[in-house]
Coordinates of C-alpha atoms and ligand atoms in Angstrom, one line a residue:
Chain A
X1 CA 37.3 38.7 48.0
X2 CA 40.3 40.2 46.2
X3 CA 39.2 40.0 42.6
X4 CA 37.9 43.4 41.5
X5 CA 35.8 44.6 38.5
X6 CA 39.0 46.0 37.0
X7 CA 40.7 42.6 37.1
X8 CA 37.7 41.1 35.3
X9 CA 37.6 44.0 32.8
X10 CA 41.3 43.3 31.9
X11 CA 40.5 39.6 31.4
X12 CA 37.5 40.4 29.2
X13 CA 39.5 42.9 27.1
X14 CA 42.3 40.3 26.6
X15 CA 39.8 37.6 25.5
X16 CA 38.0 40.1 23.2
X17 CA 41.3 41.1 21.6
X18 CA 42.3 37.5 21.0
X19 CA 38.9 36.8 19.5
X20 CA 39.1 39.9 17.2
X21 CA 42.5 38.9 16.1
X22 CA 41.4 35.3 15.3
X23 CA 38.4 36.8 13.3
X24 CA 40.7 39.0 11.2
X25 CA 42.7 35.9 10.5
X26 CA 39.6 34.1 9.2
X27 CA 38.2 32.3 12.2
X28 CA 34.4 31.8 12.0
X29 CA 32.1 33.9 14.3
X30 CA 31.4 32.1 17.6
X31 CA 27.7 31.7 18.1
X32 CA 28.0 30.4 21.6
X33 CA 30.1 31.2 24.7
X34 CA 33.2 29.2 25.3
X35 CA 32.7 26.7 28.1
X36 CA 36.1 27.7 29.4
X37 CA 35.7 31.4 30.2
X38 CA 37.8 32.3 33.2
X39 CA 36.2 35.7 34.0
X40 CA 33.1 33.6 35.0
X41 CA 34.9 31.9 37.8
X42 CA 32.5 29.0 38.2
X43 CA 33.5 27.8 34.7
X44 CA 37.1 27.2 35.7
X45 CA 36.7 23.7 37.1
X46 CA 33.5 22.8 35.3
X47 CA 34.5 22.7 31.6
X48 CA 35.9 19.7 29.8
X49 CA 39.5 20.0 28.7
X50 CA 39.2 17.2 26.1
X51 CA 37.7 18.2 22.8
X52 CA 34.0 17.2 22.2
X53 CA 33.6 14.1 20.1
X54 CA 31.6 14.7 16.9
X55 CA 28.6 12.6 16.2
X56 CA 27.3 12.9 12.6
X57 CA 23.6 12.9 11.9
X58 CA 22.1 9.4 11.6
X59 CA 18.3 9.7 11.8
X60 CA 18.2 6.6 14.1
X61 CA 20.1 8.4 16.9
X62 CA 17.9 9.1 19.9
X63 CA 19.1 12.7 20.0
X64 CA 17.4 13.6 16.7
X65 CA 14.1 13.0 18.4
X66 CA 12.8 14.9 21.4
X67 CA 10.7 14.5 24.5
X68 CA 7.0 15.1 24.1
X69 CA 5.2 17.7 26.2
X70 CA 1.5 18.2 25.9
X71 CA -1.4 20.0 27.5
X72 CA -1.2 17.8 30.7
X73 CA 2.2 19.4 31.3
X74 CA 0.9 22.9 31.3
X75 CA -2.0 24.7 33.0
X76 CA -3.6 27.7 31.3
X77 CA -2.3 30.4 33.5
X78 CA 1.3 29.1 33.6
X79 CA 2.4 31.8 31.1
X80 CA 1.1 34.6 33.4
X81 CA 3.5 35.0 36.2
X82 CA 1.5 37.9 37.6
X83 CA -1.7 35.8 38.3
X84 CA -0.2 32.9 40.2
X85 CA -1.0 34.4 43.6
X86 CA -3.9 36.2 45.2
X87 CA -2.4 39.7 44.9
X88 CA -0.5 41.6 42.2
X89 CA 3.2 41.4 42.3
X90 CA 5.2 44.6 42.7
X91 CA 7.1 45.9 39.7
X92 CA 6.8 46.9 36.1
X93 CA 4.3 44.6 34.4
X94 CA 5.7 43.4 31.0
X95 CA 4.7 41.1 28.2
X96 CA 7.4 39.0 26.5
X97 CA 6.5 37.5 23.2
X98 CA 8.4 36.1 20.3
X99 CA 8.8 33.1 18.1
X100 CA 10.7 29.9 18.4
X101 CA 12.4 29.1 15.1
X102 CA 14.8 26.6 13.8
X103 CA 17.9 27.7 12.0
X104 CA 16.0 27.7 8.7
X105 CA 13.6 30.1 10.1
X106 CA 10.8 27.6 10.4
X107 CA 8.4 27.8 13.4
X108 CA 9.0 25.2 16.1
X109 CA 5.4 24.2 17.0
X110 CA 4.0 22.8 20.3
X111 CA 7.3 22.8 22.1
X112 CA 7.9 23.6 25.8
X113 CA 9.3 26.9 26.9
X114 CA 10.1 27.3 30.6
X115 CA 11.2 30.5 32.2
X116 CA 12.3 31.7 35.6
X117 CA 13.5 35.0 37.0
X118 CA 14.1 37.2 40.0
X119 CA 11.4 39.5 41.3
X120 CA 11.4 43.3 40.7
X121 CA 13.9 43.9 43.5
X122 CA 16.3 41.3 42.1
X123 CA 15.6 38.4 44.5
X124 CA 14.9 34.8 43.5
X125 CA 12.3 32.8 45.4
X126 CA 15.1 30.3 46.0
X127 CA 16.3 29.4 49.5
X128 CA 20.0 29.9 48.6
X129 CA 19.5 33.4 47.2
X130 CA 20.5 35.5 50.2
X131 CA 20.6 38.9 48.5
X132 CA 19.1 41.3 51.1
X133 CA 16.2 42.5 48.9
X134 CA 12.6 41.7 49.7
X135 CA 10.8 38.6 48.6
X136 CA 7.4 39.3 47.0
X137 CA 4.7 37.1 48.4
X138 CA 2.8 37.6 45.2
X139 CA 5.6 36.6 42.8
X140 CA 7.3 33.2 42.4
X141 CA 8.9 33.9 39.1
X142 CA 8.3 30.6 37.3
X143 CA 6.4 30.1 34.0
X144 CA 5.9 27.7 31.2
X145 CA 4.1 27.5 27.9
X146 CA 3.8 25.5 24.7
X147 CA 4.6 27.3 21.4
X148 CA 1.7 27.9 19.0
X149 CA 1.4 26.8 15.4
X150 CA 3.4 29.7 14.2
X151 CA 6.1 29.0 16.9
X152 CA 4.9 32.0 18.9
X153 CA 5.0 32.3 22.7
X154 CA 3.6 34.9 25.1
X155 CA 4.4 35.5 28.8
X156 CA 3.1 38.2 31.2
X157 CA 5.4 38.9 34.0
X158 CA 7.2 41.7 35.8
X159 CA 10.5 43.2 34.9
X160 CA 13.2 41.5 37.0
X161 CA 15.7 43.6 39.0
X162 CA 19.5 43.4 38.7
X163 CA 21.1 41.5 41.5
X164 CA 24.6 41.1 43.0
X165 CA 26.6 37.9 42.9
X166 CA 29.9 36.8 44.2
X167 CA 32.0 36.3 41.1
X168 CA 34.1 39.3 42.0
X169 CA 33.8 42.4 44.2
X170 CA 30.8 44.5 43.2
X171 CA 29.6 42.0 40.6
X172 CA 26.0 42.6 39.4
X173 CA 24.0 40.7 36.9
X174 CA 22.1 42.8 34.4
X175 CA 18.3 42.2 34.6
X176 CA 17.5 38.9 32.8
X177 CA 15.0 36.2 32.4
X178 CA 16.2 32.5 32.2
X179 CA 14.7 30.4 29.4
X180 CA 14.7 26.7 28.9
X181 CA 13.6 25.5 25.5
X182 CA 13.1 22.2 23.6
X183 CA 13.1 21.9 19.8
X184 CA 12.1 19.0 17.6
X185 CA 15.4 17.2 18.4
X186 CA 17.2 16.8 21.7
X187 CA 20.3 18.2 19.9
X188 CA 18.4 21.6 19.8
X189 CA 18.1 21.8 23.5
X190 CA 18.8 25.4 24.7
X191 CA 19.0 27.0 28.1
X192 CA 19.8 30.7 27.9
X193 CA 19.0 34.2 29.3
X194 CA 17.1 37.1 27.8
X195 CA 18.2 40.7 28.6
X196 CA 16.6 44.1 28.4
X197 CA 17.8 46.8 25.9
X198 CA 20.1 49.5 27.1
X199 CA 21.1 47.9 30.5
X200 CA 24.1 49.8 31.8
X201 CA 25.5 46.6 33.4
X202 CA 26.1 44.7 30.1
X203 CA 29.7 45.6 29.7
X204 CA 30.5 44.6 33.3
X205 CA 28.9 41.2 33.3
X206 CA 31.2 38.2 32.6
X207 CA 28.2 35.9 31.9
X208 CA 26.9 38.1 29.0
X209 CA 30.4 38.9 27.9
X210 CA 31.1 35.1 27.7
X211 CA 29.4 35.5 24.3
X212 CA 32.4 37.1 22.7
X213 CA 30.9 37.8 19.3
X214 CA 29.1 41.2 19.5
X215 CA 26.3 40.2 17.1
X216 CA 25.6 37.0 19.0
X217 CA 25.5 38.9 22.3
X218 CA 23.0 41.3 20.7
X219 CA 20.7 38.3 20.0
X220 CA 20.3 37.8 23.7
X221 CA 18.8 41.3 24.1
X222 CA 15.0 41.7 23.6
X223 CA 13.6 44.7 21.7
X224 CA 11.1 47.0 23.3
X225 CA 8.1 46.8 21.0
X226 CA 5.5 49.5 21.4
X227 CA 3.0 47.4 19.4
X228 CA 3.2 44.8 22.1
X229 CA 2.6 47.2 24.9
X230 CA -0.9 47.1 26.2
X231 CA -2.7 50.4 27.1
X232 CA -3.0 50.9 30.9
X233 CA -1.5 47.5 31.5
X234 CA 2.0 46.4 30.4
X235 CA 5.2 47.2 28.4
X236 CA 6.0 44.8 25.5
X237 CA 9.3 43.1 24.7
X238 CA 9.9 41.0 21.7
X239 CA 12.5 38.2 21.6
X240 CA 12.8 35.5 19.0
X241 CA 14.7 32.4 19.9
X242 CA 16.6 30.5 17.2
X243 CA 17.6 26.9 17.9
X244 CA 20.9 25.5 16.9
X245 CA 22.0 21.9 16.3
X246 CA 20.8 19.3 13.8
X247 CA 17.2 18.2 13.8
X248 CA 15.7 15.2 12.2
X249 CA 13.8 17.4 9.7
X250 CA 17.1 18.7 8.4
X251 CA 18.2 15.3 7.5
X252 CA 14.9 14.4 5.8
X253 CA 15.4 17.3 3.6
X254 CA 18.8 16.1 2.6
X255 CA 20.9 18.8 4.2
Chain B
X1 CA 1.4 71.4 12.1
X2 CA 5.1 71.8 12.6
X3 CA 4.7 70.5 16.0
X4 CA 2.9 67.3 14.8
X5 CA 5.6 66.7 12.2
X6 CA 8.3 67.1 14.8
X7 CA 6.7 64.7 17.2
X8 CA 6.1 62.1 14.5
X9 CA 9.8 62.3 13.6
X10 CA 10.7 62.0 17.3
X11 CA 8.7 58.8 17.6
X12 CA 10.4 57.3 14.6
X13 CA 13.8 58.1 16.0
X14 CA 12.9 56.7 19.4
X15 CA 11.7 53.5 17.7
X16 CA 15.0 53.3 15.8
X17 CA 17.0 53.7 19.0
X18 CA 14.8 51.2 20.9
X19 CA 15.9 48.4 18.6
X20 CA 19.5 48.9 19.4
X21 CA 21.2 49.4 22.7
X22 CA 21.2 53.1 22.0
X23 CA 23.3 55.5 23.9
X24 CA 22.7 54.0 27.3
X25 CA 25.8 51.9 27.3
X26 CA 28.2 54.7 26.4
X27 CA 30.9 55.1 29.0
X28 CA 31.2 51.5 30.2
X29 CA 34.6 50.0 30.2
X30 CA 33.9 48.2 27.0
X31 CA 30.8 49.9 25.5
X32 CA 28.5 47.5 23.7
X33 CA 28.4 48.3 20.1
X34 CA 25.3 46.7 18.6
X35 CA 26.0 45.1 15.3
X36 CA 22.4 44.6 14.4
X37 CA 19.0 45.1 15.8
X38 CA 18.1 42.7 18.6
X39 CA 15.0 40.7 19.3
X40 CA 12.5 40.9 16.4
X41 CA 14.5 40.5 13.2
X42 CA 16.9 37.7 13.8
X43 CA 19.8 38.0 11.4
X44 CA 20.0 36.0 8.2
X45 CA 23.6 35.2 7.4
X46 CA 24.9 33.0 4.7
X47 CA 22.7 30.4 2.9
X48 CA 19.4 31.6 4.5
X49 CA 20.4 30.2 7.9
X50 CA 19.4 32.1 11.0
X51 CA 22.2 32.6 13.5
X52 CA 21.3 30.8 16.7
X53 CA 20.4 32.2 20.1
X54 CA 23.6 31.7 22.2
X55 CA 23.5 29.4 25.1
X56 CA 23.9 30.6 28.7
X57 CA 24.4 28.9 32.0
X58 CA 21.4 27.6 33.9
X59 CA 22.8 29.5 36.9
X60 CA 22.5 28.6 40.6
X61 CA 18.8 29.3 41.1
X62 CA 16.9 27.1 38.7
X63 CA 16.1 24.7 41.6
X64 CA 12.6 26.0 42.1
X65 CA 11.8 26.2 38.4
X66 CA 13.1 23.2 36.5
X67 CA 13.1 20.0 38.7
X68 CA 9.7 18.4 39.2
X69 CA 8.4 15.6 41.4
X70 CA 9.0 12.2 39.9
X71 CA 11.6 13.7 37.5
X72 CA 13.7 10.6 37.9
X73 CA 10.9 8.1 38.1
X74 CA 10.8 7.3 34.4
X75 CA 9.6 3.7 34.8
X76 CA 6.1 3.2 36.0
X77 CA 6.0 1.8 39.6
X78 CA 6.2 -2.0 39.6
X79 CA 7.2 -2.2 36.0
X80 CA 9.1 -5.5 35.5
X81 CA 12.7 -5.1 34.5
X82 CA 13.0 -1.5 35.7
X83 CA 16.6 -0.4 36.4
X84 CA 18.1 2.2 38.6
X85 CA 20.7 4.5 36.9
X86 CA 22.6 6.7 39.2
X87 CA 25.9 8.5 39.8
X88 CA 27.7 11.6 40.8
X89 CA 28.7 14.7 38.9
X90 CA 32.3 15.8 39.7
X91 CA 34.3 19.0 38.9
X92 CA 37.9 19.2 37.8
X93 CA 39.1 18.8 41.4
X94 CA 37.0 15.7 42.0
X95 CA 34.6 17.7 44.1
X96 CA 30.9 16.7 43.8
X97 CA 28.8 19.3 41.9
X98 CA 25.7 19.9 44.1
X99 CA 23.9 22.1 41.6
X100 CA 23.9 20.2 38.3
X101 CA 20.8 19.2 36.4
X102 CA 20.9 15.9 34.6
X103 CA 18.4 15.3 31.8
X104 CA 17.8 11.8 30.3
X105 CA 16.1 11.0 27.0
X106 CA 15.9 7.5 25.6
X107 CA 14.0 5.0 23.6
X108 CA 11.6 2.6 25.2
X109 CA 12.5 -1.1 25.6
X110 CA 11.1 -1.9 22.2
X111 CA 13.2 0.8 20.6
X112 CA 10.4 3.3 20.2
X113 CA 11.4 6.9 20.2
X114 CA 7.9 8.2 20.2
X115 CA 7.9 9.0 23.9
X116 CA 4.7 10.3 25.5
X117 CA 3.6 13.5 27.1
X118 CA 3.1 13.8 30.8
X119 CA 6.6 13.8 32.2
X120 CA 5.8 16.9 34.2
X121 CA 2.0 16.7 34.6
X122 CA 0.4 19.7 36.3
X123 CA -2.5 19.6 38.7
X124 CA -5.3 21.6 37.1
X125 CA -6.8 22.5 40.5
X126 CA -3.7 23.8 42.4
X127 CA -1.4 24.5 39.4
X128 CA 1.2 22.4 41.2
X129 CA 2.9 19.3 40.0
X130 CA 0.8 16.1 39.8
X131 CA 3.7 13.8 39.0
X132 CA 3.7 11.1 36.3
X133 CA 0.5 9.1 35.6
X134 CA 2.0 5.8 36.7
X135 CA 1.3 4.1 33.4
X136 CA 3.1 5.7 30.5
X137 CA 6.8 5.6 29.8
X138 CA 7.7 9.1 28.5
X139 CA 11.4 8.5 27.9
X140 CA 12.3 11.8 29.6
X141 CA 13.8 12.3 33.0
X142 CA 15.2 15.4 34.8
X143 CA 17.1 15.1 38.1
X144 CA 18.9 17.8 40.1
X145 CA 21.9 16.5 41.9
X146 CA 21.7 16.5 45.7
X147 CA 24.2 18.1 48.2
X148 CA 26.6 15.2 47.5
X149 CA 26.4 15.7 43.8
X150 CA 24.4 12.5 43.4
X151 CA 21.5 11.8 41.0
X152 CA 19.4 8.7 40.5
X153 CA 16.7 7.7 38.0
X154 CA 14.5 4.6 37.8
X155 CA 13.9 3.7 34.2
X156 CA 13.6 1.0 31.6
X157 CA 16.5 -0.5 29.7
X158 CA 16.6 1.4 26.3
X159 CA 15.7 -0.7 23.3
X160 CA 18.1 -0.9 20.4
X161 CA 18.4 1.5 17.6
X162 CA 19.2 0.0 14.2
X163 CA 22.5 -1.9 14.2
X164 CA 25.3 -1.1 14.4
X165 CA 24.4 1.5 17.1
X166 CA 24.2 -0.1 20.6
X167 CA 21.4 0.8 22.9
X168 CA 22.1 3.9 25.0
X169 CA 20.5 6.7 27.1
X170 CA 21.1 10.2 26.0
X171 CA 22.2 12.6 28.7
X172 CA 22.3 16.4 28.8
X173 CA 24.1 18.1 31.7
X174 CA 23.4 21.6 32.9
X175 CA 25.1 23.3 35.8
X176 CA 26.1 26.7 37.3
X177 CA 29.5 27.4 35.7
X178 CA 28.6 25.5 32.5
X179 CA 28.0 28.2 29.9
X180 CA 26.8 25.6 27.4
X181 CA 25.2 22.3 28.3
X182 CA 27.1 19.0 27.7
X183 CA 25.8 15.9 25.9
X184 CA 26.9 12.4 26.7
X185 CA 25.6 8.9 26.5
X186 CA 25.1 5.9 28.9
X187 CA 25.8 2.5 27.4
X188 CA 25.3 -0.7 29.3
X189 CA 27.9 -3.4 30.2
X190 CA 25.6 -6.3 29.3
X191 CA 25.7 -5.3 25.6
X192 CA 29.4 -6.0 25.2
X193 CA 29.0 -7.3 21.7
X194 CA 26.8 -4.5 20.5
X195 CA 29.0 -1.9 22.2
X196 CA 32.0 -3.3 20.4
X197 CA 30.3 -2.6 17.1
X198 CA 28.9 0.8 18.0
X199 CA 30.5 3.4 15.7
X200 CA 30.9 6.0 18.5
X201 CA 32.4 3.7 21.1
X202 CA 34.6 2.0 18.5
X203 CA 36.1 5.3 17.5
X204 CA 37.2 6.2 21.0
X205 CA 40.4 5.6 22.8
X206 CA 39.7 2.5 25.0
X207 CA 40.5 4.4 28.2
X208 CA 38.0 7.1 27.3
X209 CA 35.4 4.6 26.0
X210 CA 34.9 3.3 29.5
X211 CA 33.6 6.7 30.6
X212 CA 30.4 6.0 28.5
X213 CA 29.7 2.5 29.9
X214 CA 27.8 2.3 33.2
X215 CA 29.0 -0.2 35.7
X216 CA 26.6 -2.6 37.4
X217 CA 26.8 -1.5 41.0
X218 CA 26.1 -2.0 43.8
X219 CA 23.6 -4.7 42.9
X220 CA 22.0 -6.3 39.9
X221 CA 19.6 -3.9 38.1
X222 CA 21.5 -0.9 39.4
X223 CA 24.0 0.9 37.2
X224 CA 26.4 3.6 38.2
X225 CA 27.3 6.3 35.7
X226 CA 29.5 9.1 37.1
X227 CA 29.9 12.3 35.1
X228 CA 33.4 13.9 35.4
X229 CA 33.3 17.4 33.9
X230 CA 37.0 17.8 33.8
X231 CA 40.4 16.2 34.5
X232 CA 41.2 12.6 35.3
X233 CA 38.6 10.2 33.9
X234 CA 36.9 13.1 32.1
X235 CA 33.6 11.9 30.6
X236 CA 33.5 11.9 26.8
X237 CA 31.1 14.7 25.8
X238 CA 29.5 14.9 22.4
X239 CA 28.9 17.4 19.7
X240 CA 26.2 16.7 17.0
X241 CA 26.8 17.8 13.5
Ligands
LIG301 FE1 19.7 34.7 37.1

């Protein structure tokens, strides 16, 4: 492996400078990462080179509707990742709560949120994760829930550890929780990652830095919320999720 | 008294810092400079619209979290007229992608978009997956590609949306290396007339149009739809506005 962190840092700096320059020349803020983001090496051969083809909102299109998930798809303890085994998992117990909103700030009700994560030592319960950190027999790291009437969701879990990956020499992912979310339209589909405030690895991570716009990057970082911490039990983090993309309700309202 | 005041002030300061990245990132090669507070108060830019949460890659380790048994068995067993839809996912060098996740969403044969719950039913006793109920057509499928980059679903032919749109299955592709999912559509070769009138297909260059039409292979009732992420024969990917 010849690629070093400093090679990656140079690439990141260059991309950031180009972005800043484009911004000063009037380009809009980029809400999402570019699919073509060379510092994240796996993206090189996996992004389309042709421009995406625009489809304009017609309420009849399948994509303006969404799959249905209901109580048969969820069991009651699915949102407590610490109670899925006989024993307590190791690590710092946390609660993660927030609201699922559409871009108008309206709650997205009764929709599925799935999450998965590494354990406290930074190891996934996945066969291909060979990071030499211990597996935790009391932690799988998978949860799901349906949002409430106010769009709220709640998970109890443990804080995941940072882990190494092979993008470049000495590459480490900041601690993060993967989220998979459905909205009221398939066009609002979102898979993303939530980070923890103040992580010293942020600046080194090409995946987080693929979100070139600093304000957008900040939206991936949860806030520590003391009101959410539970005495003698868990530390609380708050993270709201805002879905992008047209939804059928937008069109009904004559957007 | 002084002490109590001081500590109250301290707590307030700590809360203020907690909502930003605070000093912890100083000294990195490109220190994060928080533009706004994170989590709780999502920003409200122009016209009362909230800025969206950015997409991120599904990564390599979703395999024990997202796929579920019967994910590709969208048609109830023995349903007359069920079809098999399958294909490979390829990267820019034509190498199969063994860690892609393909999601399908479609209308039922009568054109209904209502769908049904129960795609990923859970066993209330063990907490594990129970699989589909064998009766309802939910319209939703999720399949992880195998070591050959291959995926397959058994489903029902989609019913027609209102003309002029031809029937299709909506596809969402996730993969390690893909920082933002990709949408595409599967149209069917039998519907030549409807396809010719479809506004999306009609607007495409003929060579690219073919990437959205499945081919009947290797036998009747079986349709092949390969997804090429990049390069020669690159699949048409869609953006909804
Ligand atoms: Fe991860």
